[in-house]
Amino acid sequence: MLDLLSQPWPWYIAGPLIGLMVPLLLLLDNRSFGISSSYQHICAALVPGRSSYFAYDWKKTGKWNLGLALGTLLGGVVASVLLANPEPIAISSATQTDLADLGLHNLSGLVPGEIFSWSSLGTAPGLLLMVGGGFLIGFGARYAGGCTSGHAIFGLADAQLPSLIAVVGFFVGGLISTHLLLPLIL
Amino acid sequence: MSIRDHEEQAVGPLKSGDDATQNLSWWAHVLVGILFGILVTKAEVISWFRIQEMFRFQGFHMYGVIGSAVAVGALSLLMIRRSGAKTIRGEAISIVPKDLGTGVRVAVGGTLFGLGWGLTGACPGPIFALIGNGVSVMFVVLASALAGTWIYAHLQPRLPH
């Protein structure tokens, strides 16, 4: 059983199960699925400063979302300990060729170890991808009022116009990074 | 969020019985999170390689995952609305619509987010899941994302929304 579950899960199994997060959280506690507000709650708890954006009772408002975020981390632990797939991720050969052209040859693991490692933090590509990219994720998610879960899954499922515009933005940004920035950085 | 805060504060201090319910509900959210963390790991949507494949239009996998998740989410919402289903505590389901503003916040914020998604290959949930998977350098990405959140909060009054 564990052997079977350790294989990568096909999209038609994993996707619908991810979609069930939407009714699960609503029926459980009237919560709209989304993760990135946890970043706001963490800041409100640790370094609120004088911003009115952090002036609320994070324990009351954010507790559920911080629980969801903690669970997501623990879920990663469970998956890596019990259900790890030892094989490299089976991306298409076209992508493998493109990444080789960028100088990425080690395609094992979840992220390219040639860039996403502690030792490459001191290099320009490592800094730009990890620190620069991380900053944009946090800034952009709060500016847009949601991320991939809140806008792309919940918001689109609820046919909300703001989410549709945000998701178009997600793709425009991702295409620019992939096709313009990565060739410059790597 | 602020309106909801005020409503909650107006209710006054919680009774001890409510505290127990609150804690139970917190653990329930942790459990849902664990399920989500396993799902995004096994679906490989937390992989930088899969995100690259998606933004290069070289594979269907990511589109299949996101598309089927949206479809199941939409169908669930339709069923909840049609049936008038309530939460397990008997509350009516309420969904606060996302803020469109003038459209600038979602268009510009969304594009900035997308730039970060394309560079790191991760988004807020997967950052947590990657840390759980032992990719410890993702702590740096998390710290930087928190810095981005903090800077946004302080620039918010001056940004067009």
XYZ file of C-alpha atoms in Angstrom:
347
model
C 0.000 0.000 0.000
C 2.753 2.424 1.017
C 4.624 1.416 -2.145
C 1.675 2.448 -4.264
C 1.213 5.702 -2.342
C 4.921 6.468 -2.690
C 4.545 6.773 -6.453
C 3.791 10.312 -7.671
C 0.027 10.822 -7.523
C -1.538 11.511 -10.927
C -3.212 14.882 -11.419
C -6.693 13.371 -11.600
C -6.288 11.968 -8.080
C -4.358 14.773 -6.381
C -6.136 17.718 -8.052
C -9.705 16.769 -7.038
C -8.519 15.989 -3.482
C -6.901 19.439 -3.263
C -10.221 20.887 -4.479
C -11.956 19.223 -1.515
C -10.055 21.620 0.791
C -12.694 24.190 -0.209
C -15.812 22.447 1.210
C -13.826 20.849 4.050
C -12.760 24.183 5.564
C -16.161 25.789 4.976
C -18.112 22.961 6.619
C -15.613 22.589 9.446
C -15.329 26.190 10.596
C -16.711 28.548 7.925
C -13.240 29.330 6.603
C -12.341 30.276 3.042
C -9.366 28.247 1.806
C -6.144 30.261 1.577
C -2.671 30.113 3.084
C -0.905 33.411 2.505
C -2.735 35.360 5.224
C -0.669 33.217 7.622
C 2.294 35.404 6.593
C 0.385 38.457 7.792
C -0.447 36.684 11.065
C 3.188 35.668 11.636
C 4.304 39.289 11.151
C 1.475 40.539 13.393
C 2.615 38.111 16.087
C 6.364 38.699 15.845
C 7.145 42.127 14.354
C 3.973 44.234 14.101
C 5.801 47.584 14.199
C 3.354 50.471 13.901
C 1.524 49.313 10.793
C -2.267 49.304 11.085
C -2.113 46.246 8.793
C -0.849 44.244 11.778
C -2.997 45.929 14.430
C -5.500 43.178 15.154
C -5.789 40.212 17.489
C -3.760 37.666 15.494
C -4.533 34.900 17.970
C -8.248 35.241 17.438
C -8.274 36.012 13.716
C -5.297 34.012 12.562
C -5.155 30.951 14.760
C -6.971 28.693 12.320
C -4.792 29.790 9.391
C -1.567 29.342 11.358
C -2.789 25.840 12.240
C -3.346 25.151 8.543
C 0.161 26.432 7.726
C 1.761 24.357 10.490
C -0.170 21.324 9.253
C 1.071 21.915 5.694
C 4.646 21.817 6.991
C 3.932 18.646 8.986
C 2.248 17.120 5.927
C 5.514 17.678 4.081
C 7.316 15.783 6.847
C 4.832 12.888 6.675
C 5.090 12.716 2.876
C 8.885 12.766 2.898
C 9.251 10.195 5.694
C 6.514 7.721 4.748
C 5.788 8.332 1.087
C 9.029 9.560 -0.462
C 9.531 8.919 -4.159
C 13.233 8.158 -4.770
C 13.038 8.814 -8.507
C 13.676 12.238 -10.075
C 10.448 14.048 -10.938
C 9.331 12.942 -14.381
C 9.193 16.289 -16.165
C 8.967 16.335 -19.944
C 12.140 15.867 -21.969
C 11.590 19.316 -23.541
C 11.818 20.909 -20.089
C 14.893 18.831 -19.269
C 16.566 20.131 -22.431
C 15.616 23.739 -21.643
C 16.973 23.451 -18.097
C 20.202 21.873 -19.362
C 20.584 24.902 -21.659
C 20.343 27.052 -18.531
C 23.133 24.992 -16.978
C 20.939 22.869 -14.697
C 21.850 19.219 -15.048
C 20.971 17.787 -11.630
C 17.228 17.213 -11.799
C 16.920 15.048 -8.683
C 14.911 16.105 -5.663
C 12.108 18.671 -5.466
C 14.250 21.731 -6.257
C 17.467 22.168 -8.268
C 20.230 21.658 -5.720
C 22.608 23.649 -7.903
C 20.747 26.851 -6.932
C 18.566 26.085 -3.920
C 21.209 25.296 -1.331
C 22.772 27.089 1.627
C 26.119 27.339 -0.165
C 24.631 29.124 -3.186
C 23.100 31.819 -0.976
C 26.372 33.681 -1.443
C 26.011 33.692 -5.246
C 24.028 36.196 -7.305
C 21.668 33.583 -8.814
C 21.039 32.030 -5.401
C 20.309 35.410 -3.818
C 18.043 36.574 -6.645
C 16.031 33.353 -6.802
C 15.658 32.646 -3.081
C 15.741 36.058 -1.423
C 14.416 38.132 -4.347
C 11.795 35.552 -5.313
C 10.686 35.044 -1.718
C 10.257 38.773 -1.207
C 8.059 39.054 -4.311
C 5.903 36.149 -3.129
C 5.225 37.762 0.244
C 4.755 41.287 -1.094
C 2.688 40.232 -4.110
C 0.409 37.839 -2.222
C -0.605 40.460 0.323
C -0.939 43.205 -2.313
C -3.156 40.932 -4.407
C -5.040 39.742 -1.323
C -4.341 36.057 -1.888
C -2.084 33.449 -3.444
C -2.408 30.273 -5.463
C -4.734 28.688 -2.895
C -6.899 31.712 -2.066
C -7.201 33.168 -5.579
C -6.362 30.379 -8.059
C -8.285 27.616 -6.276
C -10.859 29.145 -3.923
C -11.455 32.403 -5.792
C -11.718 30.804 -9.241
C -13.958 28.042 -7.864
C -16.218 30.806 -6.495
C -16.101 32.630 -9.877
C -14.751 35.810 -8.329
C -13.536 38.477 -10.762
C -10.680 39.749 -8.516
C -9.284 36.215 -8.423
C -9.466 35.825 -12.192
C -7.466 39.054 -12.663
C -4.993 37.963 -9.975
C -4.478 34.549 -11.613
C -3.848 36.180 -14.991
C -1.261 38.297 -13.154
C 0.280 35.157 -11.581
C 0.773 33.757 -15.071
C 2.076 36.952 -16.624
C 4.625 37.236 -13.805
C 5.597 33.561 -14.025
C 6.072 33.752 -17.790
C 8.279 36.845 -17.440
C 10.392 35.120 -14.781
C 10.718 31.908 -16.763
C 11.386 33.310 -20.204
C 13.085 36.657 -19.522
C 14.593 36.684 -16.024
C 15.884 33.115 -15.597
C 18.014 33.233 -18.805
C 19.539 36.498 -17.516
C 20.134 35.214 -13.980
C 21.370 31.655 -14.630
C -11.107 41.296 8.140
C -11.388 44.429 10.262
C -15.193 44.280 10.271
C -15.067 40.691 11.405
C -12.589 41.633 14.142
C -14.926 44.225 15.553
C -17.833 41.816 15.513
C -15.796 39.226 17.330
C -14.571 41.702 19.898
C -18.116 42.899 20.525
C -19.038 39.401 21.684
C -16.702 39.796 24.647
C -14.434 37.291 26.350
C -14.931 33.649 25.471
C -16.211 31.227 28.074
C -14.042 28.285 29.048
C -16.304 25.820 27.211
C -15.792 27.844 24.050
C -12.042 27.640 24.627
C -12.184 23.860 24.428
C -14.148 24.067 21.174
C -11.638 26.572 19.836
C -8.719 24.263 20.589
C -10.473 21.321 19.003
C -11.096 23.410 15.936
C -7.420 24.454 15.878
C -6.280 20.841 15.831
C -8.813 20.108 13.113
C -7.184 22.814 11.000
C -3.753 21.328 11.665
C -5.095 17.979 10.429
C -6.529 19.546 7.279
C -3.133 21.191 6.775
C -1.347 17.838 7.097
C -3.617 16.421 4.417
C -2.887 19.462 2.223
C 0.863 19.146 2.798
C 0.805 15.486 1.762
C -1.322 16.295 -1.288
C 0.861 19.104 -2.621
C 3.982 16.981 -2.069
C 2.640 13.895 -3.808
C 1.099 15.993 -6.602
C 4.627 17.443 -7.062
C 3.194 20.964 -7.337
C 5.822 22.060 -4.797
C 8.561 21.141 -7.261
C 10.519 23.913 -8.995
C 10.841 21.528 -11.966
C 7.065 21.106 -12.331
C 6.548 24.885 -12.166
C 9.116 25.332 -14.932
C 7.355 22.700 -17.033
C 4.077 24.593 -16.521
C 5.416 28.048 -17.423
C 7.078 26.538 -20.514
C 3.799 24.846 -21.589
C 5.644 21.527 -21.871
C 3.405 19.330 -19.744
C -0.232 18.990 -18.729
C 0.370 17.885 -15.134
C 0.133 21.266 -13.332
C -2.827 22.386 -15.436
C -4.545 19.100 -14.636
C -3.985 19.496 -10.888
C -5.096 23.142 -10.695
C -7.943 22.705 -13.193
C -9.441 19.667 -11.476
C -9.030 21.296 -8.044
C -10.942 24.366 -9.249
C -13.632 22.166 -10.825
C -14.158 20.145 -7.645
C -14.090 23.337 -5.546
C -16.688 24.974 -7.810
C -18.933 21.912 -7.773
C -18.680 21.749 -3.960
C -19.627 25.407 -3.585
C -22.577 24.891 -5.914
C -23.764 21.923 -3.844
C -23.295 23.794 -0.565
C -25.312 26.762 -1.856
C -28.050 24.621 -3.429
C -28.483 22.459 -0.331
C -28.170 25.303 2.170
C -25.637 23.179 4.059
C -24.404 24.541 7.381
C -21.120 24.159 9.226
C -20.766 21.268 11.657
C -21.667 23.754 14.408
C -24.834 24.731 12.595
C -23.731 28.155 11.340
C -24.818 29.367 7.919
C -21.944 29.250 5.430
C -20.632 32.728 4.705
C -18.080 33.679 2.074
C -16.564 37.161 2.077
C -15.923 38.203 -1.547
C -12.330 39.082 -2.455
C -11.499 42.774 -2.678
C -11.220 44.013 -6.274
C -10.364 47.605 -5.379
C -9.797 49.481 -8.622
C -8.322 46.304 -10.051
C -4.766 47.610 -9.570
C -4.131 45.599 -6.420
C -4.977 42.253 -8.009
C -3.331 43.010 -11.369
C -0.077 44.456 -10.020
C 0.050 42.363 -6.844
C -0.760 39.240 -8.862
C 2.014 39.941 -11.382
C 4.579 40.585 -8.625
C 3.508 37.346 -6.968
C 3.845 35.517 -10.289
C 7.394 36.828 -10.731
C 8.257 35.319 -7.351
C 6.445 32.069 -8.151
C 8.436 31.707 -11.376
C 11.771 32.392 -9.648
C 11.377 30.259 -6.518
C 9.054 27.654 -8.013
C 7.109 27.876 -4.768
C 4.130 29.746 -3.386
C 3.071 30.299 0.226
C 1.667 26.810 0.981
C 4.421 24.894 -0.835
C 7.112 26.906 1.000
C 5.844 25.323 4.236
C 5.564 21.889 2.601
C 9.109 22.131 1.183
C 10.497 22.948 4.629
C 8.668 19.864 5.911
C 10.229 17.852 3.099
C 13.641 18.778 4.443
C 14.551 21.512 1.950
C 15.869 23.605 4.822
C 17.085 26.501 2.678
C 13.396 27.294 2.099
C 13.533 28.907 5.536
C 15.398 31.718 3.760
C 12.615 31.993 1.164
C 10.073 32.046 4.010
C 11.979 34.750 5.892
C 12.208 36.821 2.731
C 8.492 36.371 2.026
C 7.760 37.569 5.575
C 9.990 40.586 4.896
C 7.947 41.236 1.736
C 4.743 40.996 3.776
C 6.148 43.459 6.335
C 7.270 45.960 3.705
C 3.882 45.703 1.974
C 2.148 46.490 5.269
C 4.185 49.636 5.709
C 3.822 50.814 2.096
C 0.110 49.916 1.963
C -1.198 53.447 2.725
C 0.780 54.825 -0.227
C 0.105 52.103 -2.795
C -2.759 52.300 -5.304
C -5.315 49.578 -4.635
